[in-house]
mmCIF file of C-alpha atoms in Angstrom:
data_model
loop_
_atom_site.group_PDB
_atom_site.id
_atom_site.type_symbol
_atom_site.label_atom_id
_atom_site.label_comp_id
_atom_site.label_asym_id
_atom_site.label_seq_id
_atom_site.Cartn_x
_atom_site.Cartn_y
_atom_site.Cartn_z
ATOM 1 C CA MET Y 159 202.472 39.098 138.205
ATOM 2 C CA ASP Y 160 199.378 37.428 136.809
ATOM 3 C CA LEU Y 161 196.500 39.594 138.023
ATOM 4 C CA GLY Y 162 194.022 36.789 137.485
ATOM 5 C CA ILE Y 163 191.350 38.908 135.827
ATOM 6 C CA ARG Y 164 191.511 37.545 132.287
ATOM 7 C CA GLY Y 165 187.933 36.899 131.232
ATOM 8 C CA ARG Y 166 186.472 38.969 134.060
ATOM 9 C CA THR Y 167 184.027 41.747 133.227
ATOM 10 C CA ALA Y 168 184.874 45.267 134.377
ATOM 11 C CA VAL Y 169 182.646 48.342 134.314
ATOM 12 C CA VAL Y 170 184.605 51.588 134.547
ATOM 13 C CA ALA Y 171 182.471 54.664 135.171
ATOM 14 C CA ALA Y 172 183.425 58.001 133.607
ATOM 15 C CA SER Y 173 186.106 56.332 131.524
ATOM 16 C CA THR Y 174 186.166 58.477 128.397
ATOM 17 C CA GLY Y 175 189.071 60.534 129.701
ATOM 18 C CA GLY Y 176 191.584 61.115 132.463
ATOM 19 C CA LEU Y 177 192.076 58.546 135.177
ATOM 20 C CA GLY Y 178 188.966 56.557 134.260
ATOM 21 C CA ARG Y 179 190.215 55.980 130.733
ATOM 22 C CA ALA Y 180 193.658 54.970 131.990
ATOM 23 C CA VAL Y 181 192.106 52.417 134.356
ATOM 24 C CA ALA Y 182 189.913 51.000 131.586
ATOM 25 C CA GLU Y 183 192.969 50.589 129.364
ATOM 26 C CA ALA Y 184 194.987 48.915 132.134
ATOM 27 C CA LEU Y 185 192.225 46.411 132.906
ATOM 28 C CA ALA Y 186 191.772 45.648 129.225
ATOM 29 C CA ALA Y 187 195.516 45.028 128.886
ATOM 30 C CA GLU Y 188 195.220 42.416 131.649
ATOM 31 C CA GLY Y 189 192.573 40.529 129.706
ATOM 32 C CA ALA Y 190 189.367 41.852 131.261
ATOM 33 C CA ALA Y 191 186.340 42.592 129.102
ATOM 34 C CA VAL Y 192 185.781 46.284 129.744
ATOM 35 C CA VAL Y 193 182.692 48.457 129.567
ATOM 36 C CA VAL Y 194 183.783 52.022 128.792
ATOM 37 C CA ALA Y 195 181.164 54.500 129.984
ATOM 38 C CA GLY Y 196 180.646 58.211 129.629
ATOM 39 C CA ARG Y 197 178.155 60.912 128.737
ATOM 40 C CA ARG Y 198 179.511 60.958 125.178
ATOM 41 C CA GLY Y 199 178.520 57.609 123.758
ATOM 42 C CA ASP Y 200 180.412 58.181 120.514
ATOM 43 C CA LEU Y 201 183.657 58.771 122.400
ATOM 44 C CA ALA Y 202 183.053 55.731 124.626
ATOM 45 C CA GLU Y 203 182.602 53.585 121.527
ATOM 46 C CA GLU Y 204 185.727 55.036 119.909
ATOM 47 C CA ILE Y 205 187.863 54.251 122.963
ATOM 48 C CA ALA Y 206 186.378 50.768 123.284
ATOM 49 C CA ALA Y 207 187.206 50.039 119.647
ATOM 50 C CA GLY Y 208 190.887 50.486 120.446
ATOM 51 C CA LEU Y 209 190.890 47.964 123.312
ATOM 52 C CA PRO Y 210 191.271 44.184 123.026
ATOM 53 C CA GLU Y 211 187.782 43.367 124.362
ATOM 54 C CA ALA Y 212 185.485 46.264 125.190
ATOM 55 C CA VAL Y 213 182.206 48.014 124.457
ATOM 56 C CA GLY Y 214 181.359 51.680 124.779
ATOM 57 C CA VAL Y 215 178.169 52.774 126.510
ATOM 58 C CA GLN Y 216 176.574 56.197 126.788
ATOM 59 C CA ALA Y 217 175.790 56.765 130.459
ATOM 60 C CA ASP Y 218 174.694 59.734 132.545
ATOM 61 C CA LEU Y 219 175.104 58.349 136.043
ATOM 62 C CA THR Y 220 173.467 61.374 137.648
ATOM 63 C CA ALA Y 221 170.180 60.542 135.898
ATOM 64 C CA PRO Y 222 167.818 58.474 138.077
ATOM 65 C CA ASP Y 223 167.996 55.431 135.785
ATOM 66 C CA GLY Y 224 171.566 55.996 134.602
ATOM 67 C CA PRO Y 225 173.315 53.436 136.864
ATOM 68 C CA ARG Y 226 170.717 50.733 136.134
ATOM 69 C CA GLU Y 227 170.909 51.328 132.388
ATOM 70 C CA LEU Y 228 174.704 51.138 132.409
ATOM 71 C CA ILE Y 229 174.768 47.809 134.248
ATOM 72 C CA GLU Y 230 172.024 46.415 132.022
ATOM 73 C CA ALA Y 231 174.143 47.308 128.997
ATOM 74 C CA ALA Y 232 177.147 45.632 130.609
ATOM 75 C CA ARG Y 233 175.141 42.464 131.257
ATOM 76 C CA ALA Y 234 173.869 42.422 127.701
ATOM 77 C CA ALA Y 235 177.442 42.560 126.412
ATOM 78 C CA TYR Y 236 179.369 40.364 128.840
ATOM 79 C CA GLY Y 237 177.165 39.142 131.681
ATOM 80 C CA ASP Y 238 177.294 40.174 135.329
ATOM 81 C CA PRO Y 239 180.165 42.537 136.172
ATOM 82 C CA ASP Y 240 182.961 41.190 138.353
ATOM 83 C CA ILE Y 241 184.767 44.506 138.722
ATOM 84 C CA LEU Y 242 183.222 47.928 139.268
ATOM 85 C CA VAL Y 243 185.364 51.043 139.156
ATOM 86 C CA LEU Y 244 183.538 54.042 140.580
ATOM 87 C CA ASN Y 245 184.480 57.403 139.152
ATOM 88 C CA GLY Y 246 182.771 60.731 138.892
ATOM 89 C CA PRO Y 247 183.163 64.286 137.674
ATOM 90 C CA GLY Y 248 185.420 66.711 139.471
ATOM 91 C CA PRO Y 249 183.278 69.436 141.064
ATOM 92 C CA LYS Y 250 184.158 73.053 140.415
ATOM 93 C CA PRO Y 251 186.621 74.708 142.810
ATOM 94 C CA GLY Y 252 185.155 76.725 145.656
ATOM 95 C CA ARG Y 253 185.512 77.764 149.279
ATOM 96 C CA ALA Y 254 183.350 76.574 152.137
ATOM 97 C CA VAL Y 255 182.523 80.149 153.160
ATOM 98 C CA ASP Y 256 181.113 80.851 149.699
ATOM 99 C CA LEU Y 257 178.520 78.059 149.651
ATOM 100 C CA ASP Y 258 174.982 79.379 149.337
ATOM 101 C CA GLY Y 259 172.444 78.886 152.101
ATOM 102 C CA ALA Y 260 170.329 76.590 149.953
ATOM 103 C CA GLY Y 261 173.139 74.044 149.681
ATOM 104 C CA THR Y 262 172.618 73.742 145.930
ATOM 105 C CA ASP Y 263 176.240 73.103 145.007
ATOM 106 C CA LEU Y 264 176.817 70.810 147.966
ATOM 107 C CA GLY Y 265 173.723 68.823 147.030
ATOM 108 C CA TRP Y 266 175.068 68.384 143.500
ATOM 109 C CA ALA Y 267 178.383 67.106 144.888
ATOM 110 C CA VAL Y 268 176.629 64.540 147.080
ATOM 111 C CA ASP Y 269 174.335 63.456 144.237
ATOM 112 C CA SER Y 270 177.181 62.906 141.773
ATOM 113 C CA LEU Y 271 179.950 61.685 144.067
ATOM 114 C CA LEU Y 272 177.964 59.583 146.554
ATOM 115 C CA LEU Y 273 174.406 58.764 145.499
ATOM 116 C CA ALA Y 274 175.163 57.917 141.864
ATOM 117 C CA GLN Y 275 178.039 55.684 142.964
ATOM 118 C CA GLN Y 276 175.897 53.929 145.578
ATOM 119 C CA ARG Y 277 173.253 53.215 142.942
ATOM 120 C CA LEU Y 278 175.901 51.608 140.769
ATOM 121 C CA VAL Y 279 177.107 49.444 143.650
ATOM 122 C CA ALA Y 280 173.545 48.341 144.390
ATOM 123 C CA GLN Y 281 173.210 47.067 140.818
ATOM 124 C CA VAL Y 282 176.245 44.756 140.949
ATOM 125 C CA LEU Y 283 176.710 43.821 144.601
ATOM 126 C CA PRO Y 284 174.098 41.035 144.906
ATOM 127 C CA GLY Y 285 175.626 39.138 141.995
ATOM 128 C CA MET Y 286 179.161 39.551 143.315
ATOM 129 C CA ARG Y 287 178.160 38.232 146.732
ATOM 130 C CA GLU Y 288 176.306 35.295 145.233
ATOM 131 C CA ARG Y 289 179.307 34.310 143.096
ATOM 132 C CA GLY Y 290 181.763 34.852 145.966
ATOM 133 C CA TRP Y 291 184.028 37.196 143.986
ATOM 134 C CA GLY Y 292 183.948 40.905 143.308
ATOM 135 C CA ARG Y 293 186.065 44.032 143.205
ATOM 136 C CA ILE Y 294 184.708 47.506 143.908
ATOM 137 C CA LEU Y 295 187.227 50.311 143.569
ATOM 138 C CA ALA Y 296 186.576 54.029 143.801
ATOM 139 C CA VAL Y 297 188.726 56.681 142.186
ATOM 140 C CA GLY Y 298 188.921 59.208 144.992
ATOM 141 C CA SER Y 299 191.164 62.146 145.797
ATOM 142 C CA SER Y 300 193.965 62.928 148.211
ATOM 143 C CA GLY Y 301 191.374 65.307 149.685
ATOM 144 C CA VAL Y 302 189.869 62.263 151.423
ATOM 145 C CA ALA Y 303 193.055 61.967 153.498
ATOM 146 C CA GLU Y 304 193.772 65.689 153.764
ATOM 147 C CA PRO Y 305 191.046 68.123 152.640
ATOM 148 C CA LEU Y 306 192.295 70.395 149.890
ATOM 149 C CA ALA Y 307 192.006 74.172 150.096
ATOM 150 C CA GLY Y 308 189.525 75.631 147.623
ATOM 151 C CA LEU Y 309 187.879 72.290 146.813
ATOM 152 C CA VAL Y 310 185.102 72.065 149.376
ATOM 153 C CA LEU Y 311 182.669 70.258 147.050
ATOM 154 C CA SER Y 312 185.163 67.559 146.141
ATOM 155 C CA ASN Y 313 186.294 67.209 149.755
ATOM 156 C CA ALA Y 314 182.743 66.775 151.047
ATOM 157 C CA GLY Y 315 181.393 64.486 148.328
ATOM 158 C CA ARG Y 316 184.400 62.175 148.187
ATOM 159 C CA ALA Y 317 184.679 61.944 151.970
ATOM 160 C CA ALA Y 318 181.034 60.869 152.127
ATOM 161 C CA LEU Y 319 181.697 58.194 149.497
ATOM 162 C CA ALA Y 320 184.738 56.990 151.447
ATOM 163 C CA ALA Y 321 182.672 56.613 154.624
ATOM 164 C CA TYR Y 322 180.029 54.597 152.781
ATOM 165 C CA LEU Y 323 182.577 52.321 151.127
ATOM 166 C CA LYS Y 324 184.514 51.732 154.342
ATOM 167 C CA THR Y 325 181.283 50.638 156.020
ATOM 168 C CA LEU Y 326 180.380 48.425 153.073
ATOM 169 C CA ALA Y 327 183.810 46.772 152.963
ATOM 170 C CA ALA Y 328 183.377 45.226 156.401
ATOM 171 C CA GLU Y 329 179.911 43.956 155.537
ATOM 172 C CA VAL Y 330 180.860 42.061 152.364
ATOM 173 C CA ALA Y 331 184.435 40.917 153.053
ATOM 174 C CA ARG Y 332 183.311 37.402 153.973
ATOM 175 C CA ASP Y 333 181.548 37.149 150.616
ATOM 176 C CA GLY Y 334 184.784 37.507 148.648
ATOM 177 C CA VAL Y 335 184.067 41.082 147.640
ATOM 178 C CA THR Y 336 186.741 43.713 148.251
ATOM 179 C CA VAL Y 337 185.983 47.425 148.479
ATOM 180 C CA ASN Y 338 188.772 49.982 148.252
ATOM 181 C CA LEU Y 339 189.615 53.537 147.289
ATOM 182 C CA LEU Y 340 192.585 54.778 145.286
ATOM 183 C CA LEU Y 341 193.474 58.378 146.026
ATOM 184 C CA PRO Y 342 195.340 60.327 143.355
ATOM 185 C CA GLY Y 343 197.474 63.310 144.201
ATOM 186 C CA ARG Y 344 198.717 65.539 141.420
ATOM 187 C CA ILE Y 345 198.346 63.366 138.333
ATOM 188 C CA ALA Y 346 198.924 64.904 134.902
ATOM 189 C CA THR Y 347 195.345 64.983 133.629
ATOM 190 C CA ASP Y 348 193.140 67.651 132.078
ATOM 191 C CA ARG Y 349 191.371 67.995 135.433
ATOM 192 C CA VAL Y 350 194.599 68.898 137.243
ATOM 193 C CA ALA Y 351 195.541 71.291 134.454
ATOM 194 C CA GLN Y 352 192.170 73.011 134.905
ATOM 195 C CA LEU Y 353 192.708 73.287 138.647
ATOM 196 C CA ASP Y 354 196.153 74.788 138.110
ATOM 197 C CA ALA Y 355 194.695 77.289 135.655
ATOM 198 C CA ALA Y 356 191.909 78.227 138.084
ATOM 199 C CA ARG Y 357 194.425 78.792 140.868
ATOM 200 C CA ALA Y 358 196.616 80.879 138.580
ATOM 201 C CA GLU Y 359 193.656 83.079 137.665
ATOM 202 C CA ARG Y 360 192.595 83.387 141.297
ATOM 203 C CA GLU Y 361 196.092 84.376 142.425
ATOM 204 C CA GLN Y 362 196.880 86.437 139.305
ATOM 205 C CA ARG Y 363 200.004 84.401 138.600
ATOM 206 C CA PRO Y 364 201.360 82.560 135.550
ATOM 207 C CA VAL Y 365 200.180 78.960 135.292
ATOM 208 C CA ALA Y 366 203.801 77.839 134.974
ATOM 209 C CA ASP Y 367 204.574 79.295 138.400
ATOM 210 C CA VAL Y 368 201.586 77.576 139.984
ATOM 211 C CA THR Y 369 202.603 74.253 138.443
ATOM 212 C CA ALA Y 370 206.186 74.708 139.630
ATOM 213 C CA ASP Y 371 204.976 75.354 143.178
ATOM 214 C CA SER Y 372 202.828 72.220 143.055
ATOM 215 C CA ARG Y 373 205.721 70.079 141.860
ATOM 216 C CA ALA Y 374 207.970 71.485 144.583
ATOM 217 C CA ALA Y 375 205.459 70.364 147.231
ATOM 218 C CA ILE Y 376 205.583 66.741 146.011
ATOM 219 C CA PRO Y 377 208.461 64.689 147.444
ATOM 220 C CA ALA Y 378 208.735 62.820 144.130
ATOM 221 C CA GLY Y 379 209.302 66.196 142.466
ATOM 222 C CA ARG Y 380 206.829 65.672 139.630
ATOM 223 C CA TYR Y 381 203.232 65.004 138.726
ATOM 224 C CA GLY Y 382 202.276 61.347 138.368
ATOM 225 C CA THR Y 383 201.119 59.819 135.107
ATOM 226 C CA PRO Y 384 197.678 58.304 134.498
ATOM 227 C CA GLU Y 385 199.425 55.016 133.671
ATOM 228 C CA GLU Y 386 201.079 54.897 137.105
ATOM 229 C CA PHE Y 387 197.716 55.444 138.763
ATOM 230 C CA ALA Y 388 196.051 52.837 136.563
ATOM 231 C CA ALA Y 389 198.677 50.222 137.429
ATOM 232 C CA ALA Y 390 197.809 50.578 141.118
ATOM 233 C CA ALA Y 391 194.111 50.400 140.257
ATOM 234 C CA ALA Y 392 194.572 47.210 138.254
ATOM 235 C CA PHE Y 393 196.296 45.561 141.211
ATOM 236 C CA LEU Y 394 193.481 46.479 143.602
ATOM 237 C CA CYS Y 395 191.033 44.912 141.122
ATOM 238 C CA SER Y 396 193.083 41.732 140.868
ATOM 239 C CA ALA Y 397 192.916 38.243 142.303
ATOM 240 C CA PRO Y 398 196.200 38.638 144.259
ATOM 241 C CA ALA Y 399 194.667 41.637 146.073
ATOM 242 C CA SER Y 400 191.993 39.430 147.652
ATOM 243 C CA TYR Y 401 193.107 40.301 151.210
ATOM 244 C CA VAL Y 402 193.192 44.053 150.626
ATOM 245 C CA THR Y 403 189.855 45.619 151.504
ATOM 246 C CA GLY Y 404 188.480 48.633 153.318
ATOM 247 C CA THR Y 405 191.582 50.650 152.555
ATOM 248 C CA ALA Y 406 192.374 53.970 150.896
ATOM 249 C CA LEU Y 407 195.648 53.694 148.995
ATOM 250 C CA ARG Y 408 197.337 56.924 148.009
ATOM 251 C CA CYS Y 409 199.042 57.313 144.652
ATOM 252 C CA ASP Y 410 200.466 60.786 145.194
ATOM 253 C CA GLY Y 411 204.262 60.751 145.107
ATOM 254 C CA GLY Y 412 204.332 61.359 148.865
ATOM 255 C CA LEU Y 413 202.237 64.537 148.690
ATOM 256 C CA VAL Y 414 200.157 63.798 151.801
ATOM 257 C CA ARG Y 415 202.551 63.768 154.721
ATOM 258 C CA SER Y 416 200.587 61.567 157.134
ATOM 259 C CA LEU Y 417 200.918 57.789 157.154
#
């Protein structure tokens, strides 16, 4: 399938590792000019150097001017972005009952997983609407569909982002801009390995046993690969996906049992 994004400009947030990097690589393979972004500018530049058409940009999206500076760098390199992939850091594990009364941790989750992403959208949306073409895709979590035990910060922040994006999708659909979420389940990334290790420590069990239990709970019987996730992301950013908007697609091997 020709995804129809050759020559398009894509900004992929938090793309120096994990799922973000895999998505950046998939879009670049389809002919998009990709802006690789991350807190480590040297690593972003190194990754970009290995892609067909890409630049690396140092970006701290939680800083007040971080989203604006990233999009300005993208414009300087390739012009107005056509594709924006929202991605953010995975908050530390934690239980709802353990949140402090000041809401410090919860505030951080909202700042990084909702407000920073909204600021990015605000930078690119006017241009997308004016041109009549745009793709906004958020890397979410299966916790949006089914909140995950021990991940209250991720559950809350990503659910808030999902509500914002669902509202936005209906408002810009007539302008040729699609807005979607892609929800990973257990994908073999460093983040998932860290979560498995944290659970093993919490339960005083070997990591191998925790991982085996996780695999057993997935109908596919295995963790997914970043490349499998990125392939789904590339489709949602494509021209053929023009009638797919306002949806949350799960890439989880059947982990979440609801439709």
